[in-house]
Amino acid sequence: MDPRPRDKRMEIDDVVAELRDGMTIGIGGWGPRRKPMALVRAILRSDLRDLTVVSWGGADLGLLARAGKVRRAVYAFVSLDSVPLEPSFQRARQSGTIPEVVELDEQMFLTGLRAAAQRLPFLPTRAGLGSDVLVHNPEIRTIRSPYPGPDGAYDDLVAMPALRLDVALVHLNRADAHGNATYLGPDPYFDDLFCLAADRAYVSTERVVPTAELSDGVPVQRMLLNRLMVSGVVETPNGAHFTACTPDYPRDEAFQQLYARAARGSDEDWAAFRDRFLAGDEAAYQDAVRTWTEQR
């Protein structure tokens, strides 16, 4: 038996070939920040459907919802920051094309991921108590603490169910061929929790580097993923576009505004955007964005 760590490098379409209709897919990143957009675009090109998408959502959830890929959306928000309401998701919600939605408080969402990462059925939290989150999600129950507080009273708490994932998709700045990966920006965005909560996790990365280079000038705390958490590695330069992948590149605000205008526009506006940027493979997308940028 070869004792060396396994080479887990894959192509984008190899990851999508591992996915199935009806799966629960967690998508890492945060709103318009470090989303695995190359993998999301590959799902758009596929025949996959009836997906449950779990995400601190941005264009990932918006695009998949607009394409009719989403049967159930589990989210704490869906925003592009400078565009407060993700326009494709807003359109899908207003037209009722997502059969089931679960909108959670951010802390409830985080607690659900932590429960799944620890392989627990639920974790208690105070988040959500007294809010309409519980009114609109009656399947989320409360429990009474078995331990008295300092005043002798027994608190009621939200029993946040685990957000278990079939697959997690995340994008990090650097990874090695074995699945160890590091982020170079200011925030890990809980991508490690997505991977731990999933049966399988795939990381796309700006650049695959030798293992020793992952820690060159990088604090050890930024080594977010280890190879035991990752099933596959995909090298996708500019693969988070048009979201930010700090410090490799900022959010492409001009392109985001182009996307938002098309998403808010007529069916013809959207079809023109889709045909220009989303109809081809990832290389075609990157070429189209490069050409559009040069022509501005």
JSON list of N, CA and C in Angstrom, two decimals, residues 5-6 8 170 172 174-183 191-193 195-196 201-203 211 214 220-233:
[
{"chain": "A", "resi": 5, "resn": "PRO", "atom": "N", "xyz": [0.15, 10.50, 0.78]},
{"chain": "A", "resi": 5, "resn": "PRO", "atom": "CA", "xyz": [-1.20, 11.06, 0.64]},
{"chain": "A", "resi": 5, "resn": "PRO", "atom": "C", "xyz": [-1.67, 10.99, -0.80]},
{"chain": "A", "resi": 6, "resn": "ARG", "atom": "N", "xyz": [-2.94, 10.75, -0.98]},
{"chain": "A", "resi": 6, "resn": "ARG", "atom": "CA", "xyz": [-3.52, 10.57, -2.31]},
{"chain": "A", "resi": 6, "resn": "ARG", "atom": "C", "xyz": [-3.59, 11.89, -3.06]},
{"chain": "A", "resi": 8, "resn": "LYS", "atom": "N", "xyz": [-5.62, 14.19, -5.10]},
{"chain": "A", "resi": 8, "resn": "LYS", "atom": "CA", "xyz": [-7.07, 14.33, -5.25]},
{"chain": "A", "resi": 8, "resn": "LYS", "atom": "C", "xyz": [-7.46, 15.36, -6.29]},
{"chain": "A", "resi": 170, "resn": "VAL", "atom": "N", "xyz": [-16.50, 24.47, -1.71]},
{"chain": "A", "resi": 170, "resn": "VAL", "atom": "CA", "xyz": [-15.88, 25.68, -1.16]},
{"chain": "A", "resi": 170, "resn": "VAL", "atom": "C", "xyz": [-14.76, 26.12, -2.09]},
{"chain": "A", "resi": 172, "resn": "LEU", "atom": "N", "xyz": [-10.97, 28.14, -1.90]},
{"chain": "A", "resi": 172, "resn": "LEU", "atom": "CA", "xyz": [-9.93, 28.74, -1.07]},
{"chain": "A", "resi": 172, "resn": "LEU", "atom": "C", "xyz": [-8.79, 29.24, -1.96]},
{"chain": "A", "resi": 174, "resn": "ARG", "atom": "N", "xyz": [-5.39, 28.86, -1.76]},
{"chain": "A", "resi": 174, "resn": "ARG", "atom": "CA", "xyz": [-4.34, 27.90, -2.12]},
{"chain": "A", "resi": 174, "resn": "ARG", "atom": "C", "xyz": [-4.69, 26.53, -1.56]},
{"chain": "A", "resi": 175, "resn": "ALA", "atom": "N", "xyz": [-4.32, 25.50, -2.31]},
{"chain": "A", "resi": 175, "resn": "ALA", "atom": "CA", "xyz": [-4.49, 24.13, -1.84]},
{"chain": "A", "resi": 175, "resn": "ALA", "atom": "C", "xyz": [-3.35, 23.29, -2.39]},
{"chain": "A", "resi": 176, "resn": "ASP", "atom": "N", "xyz": [-3.08, 22.18, -1.72]},
{"chain": "A", "resi": 176, "resn": "ASP", "atom": "CA", "xyz": [-2.14, 21.22, -2.33]},
{"chain": "A", "resi": 176, "resn": "ASP", "atom": "C", "xyz": [-2.95, 20.12, -3.01]},
{"chain": "A", "resi": 177, "resn": "ALA", "atom": "N", "xyz": [-2.25, 19.19, -3.61]},
{"chain": "A", "resi": 177, "resn": "ALA", "atom": "CA", "xyz": [-2.93, 18.16, -4.39]},
{"chain": "A", "resi": 177, "resn": "ALA", "atom": "C", "xyz": [-3.71, 17.18, -3.52]},
{"chain": "A", "resi": 178, "resn": "HIS", "atom": "N", "xyz": [-3.46, 17.21, -2.22]},
{"chain": "A", "resi": 178, "resn": "HIS", "atom": "CA", "xyz": [-4.06, 16.22, -1.32]},
{"chain": "A", "resi": 178, "resn": "HIS", "atom": "C", "xyz": [-5.31, 16.73, -0.61]},
{"chain": "A", "resi": 179, "resn": "GLY", "atom": "N", "xyz": [-5.60, 18.04, -0.70]},
{"chain": "A", "resi": 179, "resn": "GLY", "atom": "CA", "xyz": [-6.79, 18.58, -0.07]},
{"chain": "A", "resi": 179, "resn": "GLY", "atom": "C", "xyz": [-6.53, 19.50, 1.10]},
{"chain": "A", "resi": 180, "resn": "ASN", "atom": "N", "xyz": [-5.27, 19.67, 1.49]},
{"chain": "A", "resi": 180, "resn": "ASN", "atom": "CA", "xyz": [-4.97, 20.70, 2.48]},
{"chain": "A", "resi": 180, "resn": "ASN", "atom": "C", "xyz": [-5.13, 22.06, 1.81]},
{"chain": "A", "resi": 181, "resn": "ALA", "atom": "N", "xyz": [-5.71, 23.02, 2.52]},
{"chain": "A", "resi": 181, "resn": "ALA", "atom": "CA", "xyz": [-5.99, 24.30, 1.86]},
{"chain": "A", "resi": 181, "resn": "ALA", "atom": "C", "xyz": [-5.95, 25.44, 2.86]},
{"chain": "A", "resi": 182, "resn": "THR", "atom": "N", "xyz": [-5.61, 26.62, 2.36]},
{"chain": "A", "resi": 182, "resn": "THR", "atom": "CA", "xyz": [-5.49, 27.80, 3.20]},
{"chain": "A", "resi": 182, "resn": "THR", "atom": "C", "xyz": [-6.21, 28.98, 2.57]},
{"chain": "A", "resi": 183, "resn": "TYR", "atom": "N", "xyz": [-6.71, 29.86, 3.44]},
{"chain": "A", "resi": 183, "resn": "TYR", "atom": "CA", "xyz": [-7.29, 31.11, 2.96]},
{"chain": "A", "resi": 183, "resn": "TYR", "atom": "C", "xyz": [-6.32, 32.23, 3.28]},
{"chain": "A", "resi": 191, "resn": "ASP", "atom": "N", "xyz": [-15.95, 27.85, 6.09]},
{"chain": "A", "resi": 191, "resn": "ASP", "atom": "CA", "xyz": [-15.85, 26.81, 5.07]},
{"chain": "A", "resi": 191, "resn": "ASP", "atom": "C", "xyz": [-15.47, 25.47, 5.67]},
{"chain": "A", "resi": 192, "resn": "ASP", "atom": "N", "xyz": [-14.71, 25.47, 6.77]},
{"chain": "A", "resi": 192, "resn": "ASP", "atom": "CA", "xyz": [-14.37, 24.20, 7.41]},
{"chain": "A", "resi": 192, "resn": "ASP", "atom": "C", "xyz": [-15.61, 23.50, 7.95]},
{"chain": "A", "resi": 193, "resn": "LEU", "atom": "N", "xyz": [-16.56, 24.27, 8.48]},
{"chain": "A", "resi": 193, "resn": "LEU", "atom": "CA", "xyz": [-17.79, 23.66, 8.99]},
{"chain": "A", "resi": 193, "resn": "LEU", "atom": "C", "xyz": [-18.59, 23.02, 7.85]},
{"chain": "A", "resi": 195, "resn": "CYS", "atom": "N", "xyz": [-17.40, 21.71, 5.20]},
{"chain": "A", "resi": 195, "resn": "CYS", "atom": "CA", "xyz": [-16.73, 20.45, 4.82]},
{"chain": "A", "resi": 195, "resn": "CYS", "atom": "C", "xyz": [-16.98, 19.36, 5.86]},
{"chain": "A", "resi": 196, "resn": "LEU", "atom": "N", "xyz": [-16.91, 19.73, 7.14]},
{"chain": "A", "resi": 196, "resn": "LEU", "atom": "CA", "xyz": [-17.12, 18.74, 8.20]},
{"chain": "A", "resi": 196, "resn": "LEU", "atom": "C", "xyz": [-18.58, 18.28, 8.26]},
{"chain": "A", "resi": 201, "resn": "ALA", "atom": "N", "xyz": [-16.57, 16.55, 0.40]},
{"chain": "A", "resi": 201, "resn": "ALA", "atom": "CA", "xyz": [-16.29, 17.98, 0.22]},
{"chain": "A", "resi": 201, "resn": "ALA", "atom": "C", "xyz": [-15.30, 18.17, -0.92]},
{"chain": "A", "resi": 202, "resn": "TYR", "atom": "N", "xyz": [-15.58, 19.17, -1.73]},
{"chain": "A", "resi": 202, "resn": "TYR", "atom": "CA", "xyz": [-14.71, 19.48, -2.87]},
{"chain": "A", "resi": 202, "resn": "TYR", "atom": "C", "xyz": [-14.28, 20.94, -2.76]},
{"chain": "A", "resi": 203, "resn": "VAL", "atom": "N", "xyz": [-12.98, 21.16, -2.89]},
{"chain": "A", "resi": 203, "resn": "VAL", "atom": "CA", "xyz": [-12.45, 22.51, -2.79]},
{"chain": "A", "resi": 203, "resn": "VAL", "atom": "C", "xyz": [-11.91, 22.95, -4.15]},
{"chain": "A", "resi": 211, "resn": "THR", "atom": "N", "xyz": [2.83, 21.23, -0.89]},
{"chain": "A", "resi": 211, "resn": "THR", "atom": "CA", "xyz": [2.36, 21.32, 0.49]},
{"chain": "A", "resi": 211, "resn": "THR", "atom": "C", "xyz": [3.18, 22.32, 1.32]},
{"chain": "A", "resi": 214, "resn": "LEU", "atom": "N", "xyz": [2.14, 26.01, 1.34]},
{"chain": "A", "resi": 214, "resn": "LEU", "atom": "CA", "xyz": [0.89, 26.44, 1.98]},
{"chain": "A", "resi": 214, "resn": "LEU", "atom": "C", "xyz": [1.15, 27.25, 3.23]},
{"chain": "A", "resi": 220, "resn": "VAL", "atom": "N", "xyz": [-0.43, 29.71, 10.76]},
{"chain": "A", "resi": 220, "resn": "VAL", "atom": "CA", "xyz": [-0.93, 28.34, 10.75]},
{"chain": "A", "resi": 220, "resn": "VAL", "atom": "C", "xyz": [-2.45, 28.31, 10.92]},
{"chain": "A", "resi": 221, "resn": "GLN", "atom": "N", "xyz": [-3.02, 29.34, 11.56]},
{"chain": "A", "resi": 221, "resn": "GLN", "atom": "CA", "xyz": [-4.47, 29.36, 11.74]},
{"chain": "A", "resi": 221, "resn": "GLN", "atom": "C", "xyz": [-5.22, 29.46, 10.42]},
{"chain": "A", "resi": 222, "resn": "ARG", "atom": "N", "xyz": [-4.53, 29.90, 9.37]},
{"chain": "A", "resi": 222, "resn": "ARG", "atom": "CA", "xyz": [-5.22, 30.03, 8.07]},
{"chain": "A", "resi": 222, "resn": "ARG", "atom": "C", "xyz": [-5.20, 28.73, 7.26]},
{"chain": "A", "resi": 223, "resn": "MET", "atom": "N", "xyz": [-4.58, 27.71, 7.81]},
{"chain": "A", "resi": 223, "resn": "MET", "atom": "CA", "xyz": [-4.68, 26.38, 7.18]},
{"chain": "A", "resi": 223, "resn": "MET", "atom": "C", "xyz": [-6.03, 25.80, 7.56]},
{"chain": "A", "resi": 224, "resn": "LEU", "atom": "N", "xyz": [-7.05, 26.17, 6.83]},
{"chain": "A", "resi": 224, "resn": "LEU", "atom": "CA", "xyz": [-8.43, 25.92, 7.23]},
{"chain": "A", "resi": 224, "resn": "LEU", "atom": "C", "xyz": [-8.86, 24.47, 7.02]},
{"chain": "A", "resi": 225, "resn": "LEU", "atom": "N", "xyz": [-8.43, 23.88, 5.92]},
{"chain": "A", "resi": 225, "resn": "LEU", "atom": "CA", "xyz": [-8.85, 22.52, 5.59]},
{"chain": "A", "resi": 225, "resn": "LEU", "atom": "C", "xyz": [-7.66, 21.58, 5.62]},
{"chain": "A", "resi": 226, "resn": "ASN", "atom": "N", "xyz": [-7.87, 20.38, 6.15]},
{"chain": "A", "resi": 226, "resn": "ASN", "atom": "CA", "xyz": [-6.85, 19.35, 6.01]},
{"chain": "A", "resi": 226, "resn": "ASN", "atom": "C", "xyz": [-7.38, 18.26, 5.09]},
{"chain": "A", "resi": 227, "resn": "ARG", "atom": "N", "xyz": [-6.49, 17.45, 4.61]},
{"chain": "A", "resi": 227, "resn": "ARG", "atom": "CA", "xyz": [-6.84, 16.50, 3.55]},
{"chain": "A", "resi": 227, "resn": "ARG", "atom": "C", "xyz": [-7.89, 15.47, 3.98]},
{"chain": "A", "resi": 228, "resn": "LEU", "atom": "N", "xyz": [-8.04, 15.24, 5.29]},
{"chain": "A", "resi": 228, "resn": "LEU", "atom": "CA", "xyz": [-9.05, 14.29, 5.75]},
{"chain": "A", "resi": 228, "resn": "LEU", "atom": "C", "xyz": [-10.46, 14.83, 5.55]},
{"chain": "A", "resi": 229, "resn": "MET", "atom": "N", "xyz": [-10.59, 16.13, 5.34]},
{"chain": "A", "resi": 229, "resn": "MET", "atom": "CA", "xyz": [-11.90, 16.76, 5.19]},
{"chain": "A", "resi": 229, "resn": "MET", "atom": "C", "xyz": [-12.31, 16.89, 3.72]},
{"chain": "A", "resi": 230, "resn": "VAL", "atom": "N", "xyz": [-11.41, 16.56, 2.79]},
{"chain": "A", "resi": 230, "resn": "VAL", "atom": "CA", "xyz": [-11.61, 16.91, 1.38]},
{"chain": "A", "resi": 230, "resn": "VAL", "atom": "C", "xyz": [-11.54, 15.68, 0.49]},
{"chain": "A", "resi": 231, "resn": "SER", "atom": "N", "xyz": [-12.52, 15.58, -0.43]},
{"chain": "A", "resi": 231, "resn": "SER", "atom": "CA", "xyz": [-12.56, 14.45, -1.37]},
{"chain": "A", "resi": 231, "resn": "SER", "atom": "C", "xyz": [-11.92, 14.79, -2.70]},
{"chain": "A", "resi": 232, "resn": "GLY", "atom": "N", "xyz": [-11.90, 16.06, -3.06]},
{"chain": "A", "resi": 232, "resn": "GLY", "atom": "CA", "xyz": [-11.35, 16.43, -4.36]},
{"chain": "A", "resi": 232, "resn": "GLY", "atom": "C", "xyz": [-10.90, 17.87, -4.41]},
{"chain": "A", "resi": 233, "resn": "VAL", "atom": "N", "xyz": [-9.90, 18.14, -5.25]},
{"chain": "A", "resi": 233, "resn": "VAL", "atom": "CA", "xyz": [-9.32, 19.47, -5.39]},
{"chain": "A", "resi": 233, "resn": "VAL", "atom": "C", "xyz": [-9.36, 19.87, -6.87]}
]
